[in-house]
Amino acid sequence: MVAADIFEKFRKFQQVTYTGVEDFSDRLNFQVTVVLLLACCTTVTLKTYVLSPVACYIPNEVGSHSGQEQYVNNYCWTEGTFAVPLSEFHIDNTLKDPIAKYEDRRIIYYQWVPFVLGLQSLLFYLPKVLWSMMSYNRAGTDVGHIIRAANDAVTSDSEKHAKLVQHVCKRLEQMLFQNEKLERSEHSGLSKLTLAQKLQRRIQRHFLLPSRRLGNWLIFIYFAMKLCYTANAIGQLYFMHAFLGFNSTYFAYGAAVFQNLRRGRDWTQTMVFPRVGACAVFYRLSSGGNFVFSQCTLPINMINEKIYVFLWFWVLGVAIVTVFSVPMWVWRLVQIRRRAGFVKRYLQMTDTWDGRGGGVDKRDLHRFVRDFLRQDGTFLLRMIALNSGDVICSEVVQNLWSVYRRRRYGEPPAPEGVVCVPPEPEAEAEETEKRLLEQQQPPAPVAEFEKSPPALQRFVSHPASGGETRQRPSATTVTVEAAIGGARKKSATYEAPV
């Protein structure tokens, strides 16, 4: 029962159920990696500042008073220890600087590990913040809200589902129409542009330079975010190497440490994350001061070793996934043939476009993708499909197709609040049509009108004397006020033959 409650609370955690304008590789960077880094940071912080990170041995000639023991522990923790085998560490107090020859082997990184892990998590989350800010400001609407609304429609009831899909379509229509108006307004003054400005517009169109007018600004920001994630992952591999103080032969230190462990070479041979270190403690006496040797154990390095070996392989995997996601999105969005094929697949799912209309329908589909959706619209539809599934995406595409046809050809809009759904099977369609025909049979008031006196029928069919004369119609429209529930009235219109 307790485990089930914990799992339920974890499932409801916002970072687990997050939905936005990101794909799997993006969430791997700013969501999963950040959570892992924060978990490692919490573990190391508890060991460092709550438990005992270091314990040092004090020689008998110095004394073993509790105050001196605490002083030595704190001194070696703050000043650092030396990654030198204890048998090779010698202090010569006759020299001006007795420990100068060991300075290049001093290790002090373990004091900073909690802060560095926190900094690494911020660096992985920073591209997400920049993407959210720039996409909201440049797209003209909250694109993240569009994806979240589409995802909410998946688990909603039929009434709320229809409203959410209509809301998503309306927000997308507003965004796409703003870009279309921007392009028309700029094209209206095209004759007044200089030759350099016309050349710049031509370069933007043919060489895929970012422009909100052309409907590709959003995907350029997204690709910039992808490059930031890639640069951050590669940079953090080098950062971990430099922070831990390894030499050039250990650039791929995660693989090297793993290989050493596989061959049975422990830290005593490699001195990577040493568990025991030498420390030179300075004591000032009445006659002067000397450095005294102290032997320290570093249990914190057992945790640091496991964490950084894991993080090295994890960050390497994240970098590989992110690098491969960039050409995948280029393949999806740059060629109009790919974008048209994507939209066509979802139109075919709802039988809105069957592809049998010849060249006209195919050209119309390309115009819909190129001039109405453009690259930004297709990109958002891809994100809806990735985060919410094919059913929601097909409904959104079908509604946007209806909007495009209405704007271009003046086709009547769909009824308010109605979401286009795939057609029923043939048997169910015939049954539905039969039921609707039965419901359209004239009710009793029409029969009563036909039985009314001829004078009343002539009064309805012809105007009053002295009024405007008109021809006898072939059908007479009669408005019948039918009382429902004794309080509410509805107006129903019927056509009765004369």
XYZ file of C-alpha atoms in Angstrom:
498
model
C 0.000 0.000 0.000
C 2.799 2.415 0.918
C 4.719 1.576 -2.277
C 1.573 2.164 -4.348
C 1.053 5.581 -2.729
C 4.661 6.551 -3.376
C 4.400 5.456 -7.012
C 1.153 7.415 -7.450
C 2.704 10.586 -6.042
C 5.767 10.107 -8.248
C 3.529 9.651 -11.291
C 1.734 12.916 -10.518
C 5.021 14.784 -10.170
C 5.090 17.552 -12.779
C 8.481 16.623 -14.180
C 7.256 13.080 -14.848
C 3.983 14.085 -16.527
C 5.426 17.100 -18.331
C 4.242 17.757 -21.889
C 5.632 20.499 -24.111
C 7.141 21.419 -27.452
C 10.003 18.940 -27.097
C 10.864 15.494 -28.363
C 12.489 12.550 -26.584
C 16.063 13.853 -26.874
C 15.045 17.247 -25.463
C 13.339 15.696 -22.447
C 16.387 13.478 -21.987
C 18.470 16.651 -21.599
C 16.395 19.055 -19.529
C 14.181 16.593 -17.668
C 15.750 13.182 -17.022
C 19.361 14.383 -16.820
C 18.483 17.288 -14.539
C 16.608 14.968 -12.156
C 19.559 12.545 -12.098
C 22.053 15.337 -11.416
C 19.924 16.746 -8.605
C 19.622 13.279 -7.059
C 23.419 12.852 -7.184
C 23.874 16.356 -5.785
C 21.578 15.574 -2.857
C 23.412 12.320 -2.088
C 26.862 13.925 -2.105
C 25.651 16.921 -0.085
C 24.312 14.671 2.671
C 27.563 12.711 2.801
C 29.695 15.862 2.723
C 27.926 18.213 5.120
C 25.861 15.889 7.320
C 27.981 12.748 7.625
C 31.769 12.474 7.846
C 33.476 12.979 4.474
C 37.063 12.491 5.723
C 38.816 10.915 8.711
C 42.498 11.520 9.426
C 45.045 9.686 11.585
C 47.235 11.777 13.897
C 50.737 10.565 14.924
C 51.307 10.022 18.637
C 54.036 12.637 18.919
C 51.530 15.332 18.105
C 48.967 14.154 20.592
C 45.510 12.722 20.204
C 43.356 15.289 21.927
C 39.849 15.610 20.533
C 40.378 19.249 19.624
C 43.486 18.445 17.621
C 41.737 15.555 15.882
C 38.895 17.785 14.758
C 41.397 20.406 13.653
C 43.310 17.900 11.518
C 40.144 16.584 9.893
C 38.946 20.062 9.002
C 42.412 21.163 7.871
C 42.863 18.227 5.500
C 39.300 18.635 4.222
C 39.729 22.298 3.354
C 43.366 22.264 2.195
C 43.107 19.003 0.293
C 45.018 15.770 0.276
C 47.681 14.405 -2.061
C 47.064 11.489 -4.405
C 50.432 9.937 -3.605
C 51.155 6.437 -2.270
C 51.817 6.748 1.454
C 55.196 5.029 1.162
C 56.351 7.710 -1.282
C 55.167 10.751 0.651
C 57.984 12.359 2.674
C 58.113 15.764 4.313
C 61.493 17.515 4.563
C 61.031 20.464 6.917
C 64.556 21.661 6.160
C 63.320 22.879 2.782
C 61.677 26.253 2.306
C 58.528 24.584 0.961
C 58.528 20.946 2.102
C 55.482 19.921 0.036
C 56.167 21.849 -3.186
C 57.088 18.695 -5.115
C 53.630 17.198 -4.440
C 51.527 20.219 -5.421
C 50.634 18.778 -8.813
C 49.115 15.754 -7.038
C 46.918 17.747 -4.665
C 43.205 16.936 -4.946
C 40.601 19.390 -3.702
C 37.669 18.686 -6.025
C 35.615 16.663 -3.557
C 34.744 19.796 -1.536
C 33.135 21.304 -4.637
C 31.340 18.239 -6.013
C 27.852 19.190 -4.674
C 28.089 22.684 -6.150
C 29.452 21.441 -9.460
C 26.652 18.892 -9.797
C 24.127 21.659 -9.157
C 25.829 23.827 -11.788
C 25.750 20.973 -14.283
C 22.007 20.553 -13.761
C 21.475 24.278 -14.407
C 23.510 24.078 -17.619
C 21.355 21.203 -18.862
C 18.186 23.161 -18.081
C 19.321 26.511 -19.522
C 18.552 25.713 -23.217
C 14.998 24.778 -22.186
C 14.508 28.197 -20.557
C 15.860 30.020 -23.616
C 13.649 27.933 -25.931
C 10.518 28.685 -23.879
C 11.218 32.419 -23.809
C 12.086 32.806 -27.486
C 9.329 30.539 -28.808
C 6.684 32.414 -26.812
C 7.917 35.838 -27.915
C 8.468 35.035 -31.591
C 5.574 32.667 -32.317
C 2.911 35.143 -31.205
C 1.255 32.576 -28.927
C 2.098 30.092 -26.202
C 2.998 27.059 -28.297
C 3.565 24.991 -25.171
C -0.048 25.599 -24.156
C -1.196 24.274 -27.549
C 0.655 20.987 -27.043
C -0.581 20.629 -23.462
C -4.200 21.262 -24.507
C -3.904 18.601 -27.213
C -2.484 16.171 -24.669
C -5.324 16.924 -22.221
C -7.845 16.089 -24.951
C -6.570 12.499 -25.034
C -7.953 11.638 -21.589
C -11.017 13.941 -21.580
C -14.652 12.988 -22.087
C -16.314 13.545 -25.455
C -17.662 17.032 -24.714
C -14.437 18.389 -23.241
C -12.449 16.551 -25.921
C -14.320 18.418 -28.672
C -13.799 21.783 -26.958
C -10.075 21.183 -26.440
C -9.526 20.132 -30.062
C -11.424 23.202 -31.271
C -9.320 25.342 -28.924
C -6.087 23.867 -30.291
C -7.231 24.441 -33.878
C -8.267 28.029 -33.119
C -4.894 28.875 -31.545
C -3.014 27.318 -34.451
C -5.238 29.147 -36.933
C -4.559 32.471 -35.215
C -0.807 31.895 -35.250
C -0.739 30.818 -38.900
C -3.055 33.635 -39.984
C -0.845 36.228 -38.258
C 2.145 35.028 -40.262
C 0.048 35.063 -43.439
C -1.075 38.651 -42.822
C 2.521 39.648 -42.102
C 3.647 38.212 -45.434
C 0.799 39.909 -47.323
C 1.583 43.263 -45.713
C 5.238 42.962 -46.666
C 4.403 41.829 -50.187
C 2.089 44.835 -50.612
C 5.081 47.165 -50.431
C 7.379 44.956 -52.466
C 7.516 47.406 -55.388
C 8.918 50.107 -53.076
C 11.835 47.976 -51.895
C 15.364 48.605 -53.009
C 17.329 46.067 -54.999
C 19.291 45.022 -51.891
C 16.088 44.430 -49.909
C 14.572 42.377 -52.724
C 17.778 40.326 -52.909
C 17.651 39.759 -49.143
C 14.072 38.464 -49.372
C 14.998 36.136 -52.204
C 17.942 34.760 -50.193
C 15.678 34.246 -47.170
C 13.170 32.280 -49.211
C 15.588 30.058 -51.119
C 18.345 29.576 -48.531
C 16.043 28.943 -45.552
C 17.072 31.935 -43.468
C 14.940 32.512 -40.350
C 11.917 34.721 -40.881
C 8.548 34.836 -39.166
C 7.092 36.105 -42.436
C 8.122 32.865 -44.155
C 6.872 30.732 -41.274
C 10.196 29.122 -40.371
C 11.384 31.178 -37.398
C 10.132 28.674 -34.832
C 12.072 25.742 -36.266
C 15.271 27.811 -36.431
C 14.951 28.574 -32.721
C 14.333 24.877 -32.129
C 17.438 23.877 -34.094
C 19.444 26.467 -32.153
C 18.228 24.838 -28.933
C 19.304 21.431 -30.282
C 22.785 22.792 -30.972
C 22.912 24.241 -27.445
C 22.039 20.844 -25.980
C 24.726 19.179 -28.110
C 27.397 21.748 -27.237
C 26.470 21.532 -23.561
C 26.746 17.723 -23.469
C 30.117 17.675 -25.248
C 31.369 20.574 -23.143
C 30.380 18.824 -19.933
C 32.444 15.779 -20.876
C 35.492 18.029 -21.095
C 34.414 19.957 -17.989
C 34.283 16.789 -15.864
C 37.726 15.807 -17.156
C 39.199 19.204 -16.229
C 37.386 19.493 -12.889
C 38.549 16.099 -11.630
C 42.136 16.963 -12.575
C 42.934 14.020 -14.837
C 45.799 14.162 -17.280
C 45.367 14.043 -21.052
C 45.508 10.244 -21.181
C 42.295 10.157 -19.157
C 40.119 12.379 -21.373
C 37.729 9.465 -21.699
C 38.108 8.821 -17.994
C 34.776 7.040 -17.612
C 35.821 4.366 -20.072
C 39.322 4.253 -18.565
C 38.064 3.762 -15.001
C 35.629 1.094 -16.155
C 38.428 -0.663 -18.039
C 40.697 -0.551 -14.976
C 37.990 -2.047 -12.799
C 37.416 -4.795 -15.348
C 41.137 -5.636 -15.325
C 41.316 -5.617 -11.528
C 43.390 -2.417 -11.266
C 42.055 -0.530 -8.253
C 42.675 3.026 -7.110
C 45.982 2.120 -5.414
C 47.490 1.580 -8.863
C 45.749 4.319 -10.806
C 45.256 6.874 -7.984
C 41.933 7.809 -9.552
C 39.468 8.696 -6.793
C 41.867 7.559 -4.025
C 40.290 6.210 -0.857
C 43.388 7.047 1.228
C 45.422 10.201 0.819
C 48.396 11.892 2.413
C 48.002 15.226 4.145
C 50.614 17.673 5.404
C 49.297 19.467 8.503
C 51.080 22.619 9.594
C 51.649 23.050 13.363
C 53.072 26.208 14.862
C 55.082 25.588 18.037
C 56.922 27.966 20.348
C 60.167 27.489 18.472
C 58.591 27.714 15.004
C 56.334 25.693 12.780
C 56.578 22.386 10.949
C 54.524 20.240 8.612
C 53.388 16.952 10.111
C 52.349 13.939 8.095
C 48.742 12.790 8.451
C 47.081 9.824 6.818
C 43.445 10.388 5.756
C 40.677 8.169 4.492
C 38.268 9.603 1.926
C 35.031 7.584 1.936
C 33.392 10.361 -0.069
C 35.513 9.308 -3.062
C 33.754 5.946 -3.185
C 30.524 7.816 -3.948
C 32.196 10.324 -6.260
C 33.773 7.568 -8.337
C 30.477 5.759 -8.919
C 28.625 8.991 -9.649
C 31.084 10.367 -12.187
C 31.646 7.090 -13.989
C 27.875 6.796 -14.392
C 27.504 10.460 -15.384
C 30.253 10.195 -17.986
C 28.513 7.345 -19.796
C 25.113 9.005 -19.341
C 26.198 12.364 -20.757
C 27.951 10.599 -23.629
C 24.706 8.760 -24.462
C 22.675 11.977 -24.205
C 25.103 13.714 -26.567
C 24.810 10.894 -29.127
C 20.991 10.896 -29.002
C 20.878 14.689 -29.349
C 23.299 14.723 -32.276
C 21.265 12.133 -34.176
C 17.999 13.999 -33.517
C 19.182 17.086 -35.439
C 19.414 15.478 -38.935
C 16.177 13.618 -38.196
C 14.301 16.899 -37.770
C 16.017 18.358 -40.836
C 14.802 15.339 -42.814
C 11.273 15.836 -41.467
C 10.873 19.575 -42.067
C 13.113 20.880 -44.846
C 11.682 19.046 -47.868
C 8.102 19.936 -48.729
C 7.557 16.419 -50.062
C 8.169 15.000 -46.568
C 5.868 17.560 -44.970
C 3.116 16.931 -47.513
C 3.398 13.184 -46.978
C 3.040 13.673 -43.223
C -0.121 15.794 -43.600
C -1.529 13.474 -46.279
C -1.228 10.479 -43.945
C -3.380 12.157 -41.296
C -5.935 13.383 -43.826
C -6.237 9.837 -45.131
C -6.840 8.572 -41.584
C -10.119 10.542 -41.538
C -10.944 10.014 -45.247
C -10.894 13.788 -45.779
C -8.498 13.470 -48.700
C -8.323 10.165 -50.540
C -5.663 11.150 -53.085
C -7.795 10.016 -56.034
C -8.678 13.491 -57.226
C -5.827 13.745 -59.713
C -3.324 16.571 -59.902
C -5.683 19.207 -58.525
C -5.928 17.650 -55.074
C -2.206 17.023 -54.914
C -1.453 20.613 -55.856
C -4.000 21.780 -53.308
C -2.330 19.653 -50.648
C 1.063 21.163 -51.459
C -0.413 24.676 -51.309
C -1.945 23.834 -47.929
C 1.425 22.666 -46.592
C 3.554 25.338 -48.259
C 1.381 28.457 -47.944
C -0.886 27.783 -44.951
C 0.910 25.469 -42.527
C 4.467 26.257 -43.619
C 7.367 24.780 -41.701
C 6.336 26.109 -38.283
C 2.805 24.735 -38.584
C 4.047 21.327 -39.710
C 6.557 21.358 -36.846
C 3.799 21.937 -34.273
C 1.678 19.176 -35.823
C 4.689 16.850 -35.504
C 4.951 17.779 -31.840
C 1.240 17.111 -31.304
C 1.657 13.675 -32.900
C 4.733 12.899 -30.748
C 3.184 14.037 -27.455
C -0.542 13.332 -27.917
C -0.816 10.555 -30.496
C -2.130 10.094 -34.022
C -5.851 10.382 -33.210
C -5.633 13.924 -31.840
C -3.244 14.956 -34.598
C -5.602 13.653 -37.299
C -8.505 15.648 -35.845
C -6.416 18.824 -35.695
C -5.140 18.361 -39.261
C -8.674 17.766 -40.525
C -9.995 20.908 -38.855
C -7.109 23.003 -40.204
C -7.768 21.563 -43.665
C -11.401 22.716 -43.375
C -10.224 26.195 -42.342
C -7.894 26.341 -45.333
C -10.622 25.241 -47.767
C -13.031 27.795 -46.326
C -10.537 30.630 -46.668
C -9.476 29.641 -50.163
C -12.705 28.381 -51.764
C -15.416 29.762 -49.489
C -16.636 26.367 -48.322
C -19.093 26.505 -45.392
C -17.474 26.073 -41.983
C -18.112 23.105 -39.763
C -20.734 23.600 -37.028
C -19.438 25.192 -33.853
C -18.134 22.671 -31.354
C -18.139 19.792 -33.842
C -14.958 17.793 -34.211
C -14.498 15.900 -37.449
C -14.134 12.190 -36.799
C -13.513 9.243 -39.093
C -16.655 8.076 -40.946
C -18.808 5.236 -39.653
C -18.821 1.817 -41.256
C -21.276 1.381 -44.126
C -23.894 -0.564 -42.128
C -23.890 1.976 -39.300
C -24.083 4.848 -41.792
C -27.200 3.383 -43.440
C -28.847 2.863 -40.063
C -28.049 6.439 -39.038
C -29.460 7.816 -42.295
C -32.680 5.810 -41.844
C -33.081 7.093 -38.293
C -32.612 10.696 -39.412
C -35.208 10.298 -42.172
C -37.708 8.989 -39.646
C -37.057 11.972 -37.416
C -37.747 14.364 -40.318
C -41.376 13.171 -40.892
C -43.855 16.110 -40.534
C -45.406 16.179 -37.067
C -49.077 16.538 -36.194
C -49.301 20.370 -36.560
C -48.650 20.113 -40.325
C -51.428 17.548 -40.747
C -53.766 19.806 -38.799
C -52.919 22.670 -41.166
C -53.809 20.534 -44.169
C -57.195 19.819 -42.536
C -57.819 23.522 -41.804
C -60.623 25.408 -43.641
C -59.867 26.558 -47.198
C -60.274 30.160 -46.138
C -57.396 29.857 -43.647
C -55.214 28.136 -46.228
C -55.964 30.911 -48.754
C -55.130 33.491 -46.093
C -51.764 31.892 -45.511
C -51.099 31.404 -49.214
C -52.177 34.956 -50.352
C -51.635 38.409 -48.857
C -54.454 40.453 -47.373
C -56.562 42.580 -49.665
C -55.021 45.898 -50.415
C -51.584 44.568 -49.671
C -48.823 43.625 -52.030
C -49.856 40.826 -54.421
C -47.591 37.874 -55.079
C -47.612 34.588 -56.962
C -48.964 31.461 -55.327
C -45.942 29.579 -54.001
C -45.337 25.942 -54.648
C -44.831 25.385 -50.920
C -45.991 27.295 -47.927
C -43.761 27.847 -44.942
C -45.627 27.469 -41.719
C -44.171 28.317 -38.331
C -45.604 26.233 -35.579
C -45.095 27.235 -31.997
C -45.005 24.016 -30.000
C -45.132 24.316 -26.227
C -42.629 22.065 -24.462
C -43.012 21.515 -20.764
C -45.661 24.223 -20.550
C -43.037 26.959 -20.224
C -40.422 26.658 -22.967
C -41.266 27.132 -26.681
C -39.280 26.209 -29.730
C -39.852 27.431 -33.271
C -39.887 24.672 -35.894
C -40.166 25.376 -39.628
C -41.768 22.938 -42.030
C -42.675 22.933 -45.689
C -46.183 21.752 -46.483
C -47.259 21.233 -50.087
C -50.288 23.178 -51.261
